[in-house]
Amino acid sequence: MPRKRDVSSDDVGIEIDGDLSDSDDGATQRRTNRRQAAGRGGARARGRGKKPASEDEDEDDEEDEAPRGRRGANKKKPAKKRGGGDDDDSEDEAPKRKRGGAANKKKGGKAQDSDDEDSDAGKGKKGKKGGKKGGKDEEEDSKGKKGDSKGKDKGKDKDNDKKKKKKKDDSSSDSNSNSDEEEESMSEGEMARLMEEVEEKKKLIATIRNKPWRMKRRLTHLKEAQQFVDKFEGALGKGKGRKWYAYKVMMTKKWIKFQRDFENFRTACIPWERKIKEVESHFGSSVASYFIFLRWMYGMNLVLFGFTFGLVVIPEVLMGLPYGSIPRKTVPRAEQATAQDYSVLMDFNGYCKYSVLFYGFYNNQRTIGLLKFRLPLSYLMVGIGTFGYSLMVVIRTMAKNADVGGGDGDEGEFTFAWKMFTSWDYLIGNSETADNKYASITTSFKESIVDEQENQKDENIHLRRFLRLLANVLITCSLGGSGYLIYFVVKRSQEFASRDDLSWYEKNELEIIMSLLGLVCPPLFETIAELEDYHPRIALKWQLGRIFALFLGNLYTFLFALFDEVNTKLEEEESIKNASIWAMKEYYANYTRLLNDTESTPPPMDPSDVIRGPCWETAVGVEFVKLTVSDIQVSYLTILIGDFARAVIVRFLNYCWCWDLEAGFPSYGEFDISGNVLGLVFNQGMIWMGAFYAPGLVGINVLRLLSSMYYQCWAVMATNVPHERVFKASKSNNFYMGLLLLILFLSLLPVVYTIMTLPPSFDCGPFSGKPKMFDVIMETIELDLPAFLGTLFSYAANPGLIIPAVLLMVLAIYYLNSVSEAYQNSNMELKKKMQMARDEEKNRRNNTDSTNQVMKDLEDLLPNRSLAPPAPPEPEKGPEQEAKPTKMKPGSAGKGVNLQKDVALASPNPNVRGPVNRAPGPRGPGGMPGPGPGPGPGPGRGRGRGRGRGPPPR
Amino acid sequence: MISLYLQDCTYFTRKEILRLFYRYRDLAPQLVPLDYTNHPDVKLPYELIGSMPELKDNPFRQRIAEVFSEDGEGNMTLDDFLDMFSVLSEMAPRDLKAYYAFKIYDFNNDDFICKSDLEKTLNKLTRNELTEDEVRMVCEKVIDEADLDNDGRLSLEDFQHMIVRAPEFLR
């Protein structure tokens, strides 16, 4: 019963804009209509009602009368007073209202009065009887009615004549006056019948758009239903919360639209999304994964850049001493002549070296500027914070990716089916986009095909194992060999360092060997990897890991050389420190001696003349910056020559060449995923290591990533061809992240080591003059924080506290680890179960065989082999059936497979009918405990029959 | 007036219906009258429907038009036209969409998606870029995945069962 109201309000909600105009004049008409309708309805209902009508029902109704009346009153009131009532209320009242509806209907049936006054009065009476909301009077009633009619009478004029016609058709109701008496005597059960029918019609109206019928059929059905409803719904109480409902529906729509727009907007805000998608559609997700990784790196570096520049570089520029004010901020006199030469600047010497880009430029003043900005402290904090933030972000991303399901490929049961049926985007309205979409669909199919082929492959497993073992042995050998070679060369270069008579080769031996290794080994590994015959995705991982190991050698030599340099500089520093002090003293002594004036203070020495130490921090920083820049140059040139020039040659010389260049030897380049990813990872390692000594490095890196995004996107689209076997990247690029994490850890070590153990240079950098860099923290604690905090820190630094804390953390890690393992196990278990259930279901449907032999035997034993009920997947009831309640027999299996269509189609539309469906919810428990769906005549659970057959309500 | 009923039959508001009507009319102003009160029997040929920007890049445009047109040839009346847009609109529930999607992919109208339908679909989607072997393999896989009753073709039930689980299908 309540459904009726909900449904009707639904259509009203949608149509309300159209109807409002005629509602006023319609009101009066409406009344007569309704009366007539009621009359007819009563008559008709009786005719029909005979079928299902039972004494039970009558009794119920009578028993219920009193409460219902009250409820009717209640219901009417909110409708009026709240101008539609608010939603919560109406929901709460749903059961009540249901009854109210019943009451009204009853009233309609009973009263069927010839004039409106009568019916009004009747209602009024009832309302008073209910008395709960005593404030109700006739005025309100009539108003409420008007409201009803307003909402209801869409196309009233149209309906009018039709109704009349129908009435005539209906034999039972000869005329209005006649029907009155008859209706008076009509039973409550009949009324209920009628109501249900109307309800069903309304439901039909609400859901007609969900039916896959031709428009014409829909229109006819709709018209019929509409007329029916218009005729009879006068008998049913209505008009509550309609406006509010309409408003709500509208707002829901708007909200959905807004969400959609917002989603679009958010997607539009993701930088380079289109570029990457374009690449992905042509080259597959594996190549795209590199660009996604690049984008992620850019984001992270942007944050690092923000920290470094916001907290270190910009304060120094704005508030620090200007260039030339003190020795560390001035180019030494010896270098001044060449300080502006291009080649010098490109080596980051000269003015570059004595700029804000490098460690040495910063002064050791505790605070700078008016704001008392503690630059040294901030410098150290940013240096450490860079690592902290990077670690946090990398680990968080890894965890999140793992959460997404580190799905290596197939994560669904319907990979191909979904690809086939849902991959086209029906919103595409641009031919270029369409081309891309075609390409991407093809690519994704190819990816899945490769995966599938991999699954189907089953050859000689022993041979394969042997080959894989062999390949690993070979690669380990070559890695070991190259490692030894590097070690050997480094040793030799240390020997060479102490000699002067070196040939060109001996001078550059290290670099030459390193680049030779870098040139030869990756292709060698790739060739060996072919033995293994892995899926390309896994092969890529192996390849990445192996080259990574090789590059670690690179890193090792670099760091080795660097530490050597630092150590010599540190030694050098000691002597220079003395010399510097000596020189200073000499300068003052000379000054006083020359002027013979011990009183006057001498003017300070020209900053460029002061003797200074080597400042190893800046040297390290310069080294890193140079390395980064040369790396950028090399990689860009490689793209330009190796890919672009090659592509141009292949493309245009192909016209006049003796073999097919495009298909034959040089061909076009493929995008080198492993090389690029590793390049990116190692570059990031350089940044992390160098950022502490050269704050400007982060800025350079941001520029690099930004430009390489565009450059490489262009290059890959313009000059490369897709891989021969386009393969799907694993969804989480956690492997890249893992490499990054490893590099991060490796680069963390030297930096932390220098911060914690090496003494900073005495005359440059923010920590000059302190025995250790981290002393700046101690200083802050002592000078700036209250004393008790200092003692607190000293306690906290006590090994007695630290060791238990470390132990605790280790235990926590262990615990969490085992918990996650347990979860993983249960996950696997569940997955297996799901797979089994699916297989079982499939077999059941076949009705032929069960895979499980035991089950099969059991089934044979059972007398009726009904182990496999042909239950349709969606046991939802279609409105069509509801429209013809006679069709459903409670006991029967309800909808057979042939009904399936309607059944599925009628399932609720979450957008439009969500609210509609909600209202009936409370009905089950509240309004109709007994008669409703409760004891359930089987799957039929339809209200029509359910009501008729159910046990007496209460 | 008519739009009141149409509103109930489609997922559109009155305004949208009017706008669609004008779109429809703009396709062939000489054919479509402005006044629709007495239901003139007007059909627009498929060539016009298929050239709409919404459809012209769609590999299944012909099928869509055929499915929604009453004559099955892609020639559409205004009702068919509205119907099509209603079903394709974002308000349409997924079951309805699934039903029509099934019809669209069912090229030979036999109420089952069989292998030849799948091949046609695939070739349309990939513009014949896959080799024959690949096509065959994909089709076999699709049937293997989605065919619950093992009759070698997909019924509507199979199709719905599969498609309502698809993450991409309808948001």
GROMACS .gro file of N, CA and C in nm, chain A residues 512-606:
model
  285
  512ILE      N    1   8.616   0.488  -1.884
  512ILE     CA    2   8.601   0.409  -2.006
  512ILE      C    3   8.546   0.271  -1.974
  513ILE      N    4   8.603   0.212  -1.872
  513ILE     CA    5   8.557   0.078  -1.836
  513ILE      C    6   8.410   0.082  -1.796
  514MET      N    7   8.379   0.181  -1.718
  514MET     CA    8   8.241   0.189  -1.669
  514MET      C    9   8.142   0.203  -1.784
  515SER      N   10   8.172   0.293  -1.876
  515SER     CA   11   8.074   0.312  -1.983
  515SER      C   12   8.071   0.193  -2.077
  516LEU      N   13   8.188   0.126  -2.090
  516LEU     CA   14   8.187   0.005  -2.172
  516LEU      C   15   8.097  -0.101  -2.111
  517LEU      N   16   8.111  -0.116  -1.981
  517LEU     CA   17   8.026  -0.214  -1.912
  517LEU      C   18   7.878  -0.179  -1.931
  518GLY      N   19   7.851  -0.051  -1.912
  518GLY     CA   20   7.712  -0.008  -1.926
  518GLY      C   21   7.659  -0.030  -2.066
  519LEU      N   22   7.750  -0.027  -2.162
  519LEU     CA   23   7.709  -0.043  -2.300
  519LEU      C   24   7.688  -0.190  -2.336
  520VAL      N   25   7.778  -0.273  -2.284
  520VAL     CA   26   7.779  -0.412  -2.328
  520VAL      C   27   7.683  -0.498  -2.247
  521CYS      N   28   7.681  -0.474  -2.117
  521CYS     CA   29   7.611  -0.570  -2.032
  521CYS      C   30   7.459  -0.578  -2.055
  522PRO      N   31   7.389  -0.466  -2.058
  522PRO     CA   32   7.243  -0.481  -2.073
  522PRO      C   33   7.201  -0.565  -2.194
  523PRO      N   34   7.257  -0.540  -2.313
  523PRO     CA   35   7.217  -0.627  -2.425
  523PRO      C   36   7.257  -0.771  -2.402
  524LEU      N   37   7.372  -0.788  -2.337
  524LEU     CA   38   7.416  -0.925  -2.307
  524LEU      C   39   7.315  -0.995  -2.218
  525PHE      N   40   7.273  -0.923  -2.115
  525PHE     CA   41   7.174  -0.982  -2.024
  525PHE      C   42   7.046  -1.015  -2.099
  526GLU      N   43   7.010  -0.924  -2.185
  526GLU     CA   44   6.885  -0.946  -2.257
  526GLU      C   45   6.894  -1.071  -2.342
  527THR      N   46   7.010  -1.087  -2.405
  527THR     CA   47   7.027  -1.207  -2.488
  527THR      C   48   7.021  -1.332  -2.403
  528ILE      N   49   7.089  -1.328  -2.291
  528ILE     CA   50   7.088  -1.447  -2.206
  528ILE      C   51   6.946  -1.474  -2.156
  529ALA      N   52   6.874  -1.364  -2.129
  529ALA     CA   53   6.740  -1.380  -2.073
  529ALA      C   54   6.647  -1.452  -2.170
  530GLU      N   55   6.679  -1.446  -2.299
  530GLU     CA   56   6.593  -1.515  -2.394
  530GLU      C   57   6.592  -1.665  -2.368
  531LEU      N   58   6.701  -1.713  -2.312
  531LEU     CA   59   6.706  -1.855  -2.276
  531LEU      C   60   6.595  -1.891  -2.180
  532GLU      N   61   6.567  -1.796  -2.093
  532GLU     CA   62   6.475  -1.825  -1.984
  532GLU      C   63   6.331  -1.836  -2.033
  533ASP      N   64   6.300  -1.758  -2.138
  533ASP     CA   65   6.167  -1.763  -2.195
  533ASP      C   66   6.060  -1.729  -2.092
  534TYR      N   67   6.083  -1.623  -2.021
  534TYR     CA   68   5.982  -1.577  -1.926
  534TYR      C   69   5.876  -1.497  -1.999
  535HIS      N   70   5.766  -1.476  -1.930
  535HIS     CA   71   5.670  -1.377  -1.976
  535HIS      C   72   5.739  -1.242  -1.977
  536PRO      N   73   5.715  -1.161  -2.079
  536PRO     CA   74   5.791  -1.036  -2.088
  536PRO      C   75   5.785  -0.950  -1.963
  537ARG      N   76   5.674  -0.958  -1.893
  537ARG     CA   77   5.666  -0.874  -1.773
  537ARG      C   78   5.765  -0.921  -1.669
  538ILE      N   79   5.774  -1.050  -1.655
  538ILE     CA   80   5.868  -1.103  -1.557
  538ILE      C   81   6.010  -1.085  -1.608
  539ALA      N   82   6.026  -1.101  -1.737
  539ALA     CA   83   6.159  -1.082  -1.794
  539ALA      C   84   6.207  -0.940  -1.768
  540LEU      N   85   6.113  -0.846  -1.779
  540LEU     CA   86   6.151  -0.707  -1.754
  540LEU      C   87   6.201  -0.690  -1.611
  541LYS      N   88   6.136  -0.756  -1.520
  541LYS     CA   89   6.177  -0.743  -1.381
  541LYS      C   90   6.317  -0.799  -1.361
  542TRP      N   91   6.339  -0.916  -1.418
  542TRP     CA   92   6.473  -0.973  -1.406
  542TRP      C   93   6.575  -0.880  -1.467
  543GLN      N   94   6.544  -0.832  -1.582
  543GLN     CA   95   6.636  -0.743  -1.651
  543GLN      C   96   6.665  -0.621  -1.566
  544LEU      N   97   6.560  -0.565  -1.509
  544LEU     CA   98   6.578  -0.447  -1.424
  544LEU      C   99   6.669  -0.480  -1.307
  545GLY      N  100   6.643  -0.594  -1.244
  545GLY     CA  101   6.723  -0.629  -1.129
  545GLY      C  102   6.868  -0.648  -1.165
  546ARG      N  103   6.892  -0.712  -1.277
  546ARG     CA  104   7.031  -0.739  -1.315
  546ARG      C  105   7.106  -0.611  -1.351
  547ILE      N  106   7.040  -0.527  -1.428
  547ILE     CA  107   7.109  -0.403  -1.463
  547ILE      C  108   7.129  -0.317  -1.339
  548PHE      N  109   7.033  -0.327  -1.251
  548PHE     CA  110   7.045  -0.253  -1.126
  548PHE      C  111   7.172  -0.295  -1.052
  549ALA      N  112   7.190  -0.425  -1.045
  549ALA     CA  113   7.311  -0.475  -0.978
  549ALA      C  114   7.437  -0.423  -1.047
  550LEU      N  115   7.431  -0.420  -1.178
  550LEU     CA  116   7.547  -0.369  -1.251
  550LEU      C  117   7.573  -0.222  -1.219
  551PHE      N  118   7.464  -0.147  -1.219
  551PHE     CA  119   7.479  -0.004  -1.194
  551PHE      C  120   7.525   0.024  -1.053
  552LEU      N  121   7.493  -0.066  -0.964
  552LEU     CA  122   7.541  -0.047  -0.828
  552LEU      C  123   7.692  -0.037  -0.827
  553GLY      N  124   7.755  -0.114  -0.914
  553GLY     CA  125   7.899  -0.104  -0.927
  553GLY      C  126   7.940   0.038  -0.964
  554ASN      N  127   7.864   0.092  -1.056
  554ASN     CA  128   7.886   0.229  -1.097
  554ASN      C  129   7.883   0.323  -0.978
  555LEU      N  130   7.776   0.305  -0.903
  555LEU     CA  131   7.756   0.390  -0.787
  555LEU      C  132   7.871   0.373  -0.689
  556TYR      N  133   7.910   0.250  -0.673
  556TYR     CA  134   8.017   0.220  -0.578
  556TYR      C  135   8.143   0.294  -0.616
  557THR      N  136   8.181   0.287  -0.744
  557THR     CA  137   8.304   0.356  -0.783
  557THR      C  138   8.292   0.505  -0.763
  558PHE      N  139   8.177   0.554  -0.795
  558PHE     CA  140   8.159   0.699  -0.780
  558PHE      C  141   8.174   0.742  -0.636
  559LEU      N  142   8.106   0.669  -0.549
  559LEU     CA  143   8.114   0.706  -0.408
  559LEU      C  144   8.256   0.687  -0.355
  560PHE      N  145   8.318   0.583  -0.402
  560PHE     CA  146   8.454   0.556  -0.358
  560PHE      C  147   8.545   0.674  -0.391
  561ALA      N  148   8.535   0.716  -0.515
  561ALA     CA  149   8.618   0.829  -0.558
  561ALA      C  150   8.586   0.952  -0.476
  562LEU      N  151   8.458   0.969  -0.451
  562LEU     CA  152   8.415   1.088  -0.379
  562LEU      C  153   8.470   1.090  -0.237
  563PHE      N  154   8.464   0.975  -0.172
  563PHE     CA  155   8.513   0.972  -0.034
  563PHE      C  156   8.663   0.994  -0.029
  564ASP      N  157   8.728   0.942  -0.128
  564ASP     CA  158   8.871   0.969  -0.138
  564ASP      C  159   8.897   1.118  -0.141
  565GLU      N  160   8.822   1.181  -0.227
  565GLU     CA  161   8.840   1.324  -0.246
  565GLU      C  162   8.812   1.398  -0.116
  566VAL      N  163   8.702   1.357  -0.053
  566VAL     CA  164   8.665   1.424   0.071
  566VAL      C  165   8.776   1.408   0.174
  567ASN      N  166   8.831   1.290   0.183
  567ASN     CA  167   8.935   1.268   0.284
  567ASN      C  168   9.057   1.353   0.258
  568THR      N  169   9.097   1.358   0.132
  568THR     CA  170   9.214   1.443   0.104
  568THR      C  171   9.182   1.588   0.135
  569LYS      N  172   9.060   1.628   0.104
  569LYS     CA  173   9.023   1.767   0.131
  569LYS      C  174   9.026   1.796   0.280
  570LEU      N  175   8.979   1.696   0.357
  570LEU     CA  176   8.977   1.717   0.501
  570LEU      C  177   9.119   1.734   0.555
  571GLU      N  178   9.210   1.654   0.501
  571GLU     CA  179   9.349   1.671   0.544
  571GLU      C  180   9.402   1.808   0.505
  572GLU      N  181   9.372   1.840   0.382
  572GLU     CA  182   9.418   1.967   0.329
  572GLU      C  183   9.367   2.082   0.415
  573GLU      N  184   9.245   2.062   0.460
  573GLU     CA  185   9.179   2.168   0.533
  573GLU      C  186   9.256   2.204   0.659
  574GLU      N  187   9.301   2.101   0.728
  574GLU     CA  188   9.371   2.125   0.852
  574GLU      C  189   9.484   2.227   0.833
  575SER      N  190   9.564   2.201   0.729
  575SER     CA  191   9.679   2.290   0.708
  575SER      C  192   9.631   2.429   0.667
  576ILE      N  193   9.524   2.430   0.583
  576ILE     CA  194   9.479   2.561   0.536
  576ILE      C  195   9.420   2.642   0.649
  577LYS      N  196   9.357   2.571   0.739
  577LYS     CA  197   9.296   2.642   0.851
  577LYS      C  198   9.403   2.722   0.925
  578ASN      N  199   9.512   2.654   0.952
  578ASN     CA  200   9.622   2.723   1.020
  578ASN      C  201   9.674   2.836   0.934
  579ALA      N  202   9.691   2.807   0.806
  579ALA     CA  203   9.744   2.909   0.717
  579ALA      C  204   9.653   3.030   0.715
  580SER      N  205   9.525   3.003   0.715
  580SER     CA  206   9.429   3.112   0.707
  580SER      C  207   9.438   3.200   0.829
  581ILE      N  208   9.444   3.134   0.944
  581ILE     CA  209   9.452   3.213   1.067
  581ILE      C  210   9.583   3.290   1.068
  582TRP      N  211   9.683   3.224   1.026
  582TRP     CA  212   9.815   3.287   1.020
  582TRP      C  213   9.811   3.408   0.928
  583ALA      N  214   9.750   3.390   0.815
  583ALA     CA  215   9.745   3.499   0.719
  583ALA      C  216   9.667   3.617   0.776
  584MET      N  217   9.559   3.584   0.843
  584MET     CA  218   9.479   3.690   0.902
  584MET      C  219   9.560   3.769   1.003
  585LYS      N  220   9.629   3.696   1.085
  585LYS     CA  221   9.710   3.762   1.189
  585LYS      C  222   9.816   3.849   1.123
  586GLU      N  223   9.873   3.791   1.019
  586GLU     CA  224   9.980   3.863   0.950
  586GLU      C  225   9.927   3.993   0.891
  587TYR      N  226   9.806   3.981   0.838
  587TYR     CA  227   9.745   4.099   0.776
  587TYR      C  228   9.728   4.209   0.880
  588TYR      N  229   9.677   4.171   0.995
  588TYR     CA  230   9.657   4.273   1.098
  588TYR      C  231   9.790   4.328   1.146
  589ALA      N  232   9.883   4.236   1.161
  589ALA     CA  233  10.015   4.279   1.209
  589ALA      C  234  10.077   4.377   1.111
  590ASN      N  235  10.066   4.341   0.983
  590ASN     CA  236  10.122   4.429   0.882
  590ASN      C  237  10.053   4.565   0.886
  591TYR      N  238   9.922   4.558   0.903
  591TYR     CA  239   9.846   4.682   0.902
  591TYR      C  240   9.894   4.775   1.012
  592THR      N  241   9.901   4.719   1.132
  592THR     CA  242   9.943   4.804   1.244
  592THR      C  243  10.087   4.850   1.227
  593ARG      N  244  10.167   4.762   1.172
  593ARG     CA  245  10.306   4.799   1.157
  593ARG      C  246  10.321   4.912   1.056
  594LEU      N  247  10.244   4.900   0.945
  594LEU     CA  248  10.258   5.000   0.840
  594LEU      C  249  10.207   5.135   0.886
  595LEU      N  250  10.098   5.132   0.959
  595LEU     CA  251  10.041   5.260   0.998
  595LEU      C  252  10.094   5.311   1.131
  596ASN      N  253  10.167   5.223   1.199
  596ASN     CA  254  10.218   5.258   1.331
  596ASN      C  255  10.105   5.304   1.422
  597ASP      N  256   9.994   5.238   1.411
  597ASP     CA  257   9.880   5.283   1.489
  597ASP      C  258   9.810   5.161   1.548
  598THR      N  259   9.842   5.134   1.671
  598THR     CA  260   9.785   5.014   1.732
  598THR      C  261   9.641   5.035   1.776
  599GLU      N  262   9.602   5.161   1.782
  599GLU     CA  263   9.467   5.187   1.834
  599GLU      C  264   9.360   5.156   1.731
  600SER      N  265   9.379   5.212   1.612
  600SER     CA  266   9.271   5.201   1.513
  600SER      C  267   9.253   5.056   1.469
  601THR      N  268   9.125   5.018   1.454
  601THR     CA  269   9.098   4.883   1.404
  601THR      C  270   9.117   4.883   1.253
  602PRO      N  271   9.182   4.781   1.207
  602PRO     CA  272   9.208   4.776   1.063
  602PRO      C  273   9.080   4.748   0.986
  603PRO      N  274   9.073   4.799   0.865
  603PRO     CA  275   8.957   4.763   0.781
  603PRO      C  276   8.963   4.615   0.753
  604PRO      N  277   8.847   4.556   0.739
  604PRO     CA  278   8.848   4.410   0.716
  604PRO      C  279   8.914   4.378   0.584
  605MET      N  280   8.966   4.264   0.579
  605MET     CA  281   9.033   4.216   0.458
  605MET      C  282   8.931   4.202   0.347
  606ASP      N  283   8.977   4.226   0.227
  606ASP     CA  284   8.887   4.204   0.114
  606ASP      C  285   8.846   4.056   0.113
   0.00000   0.00000   0.00000
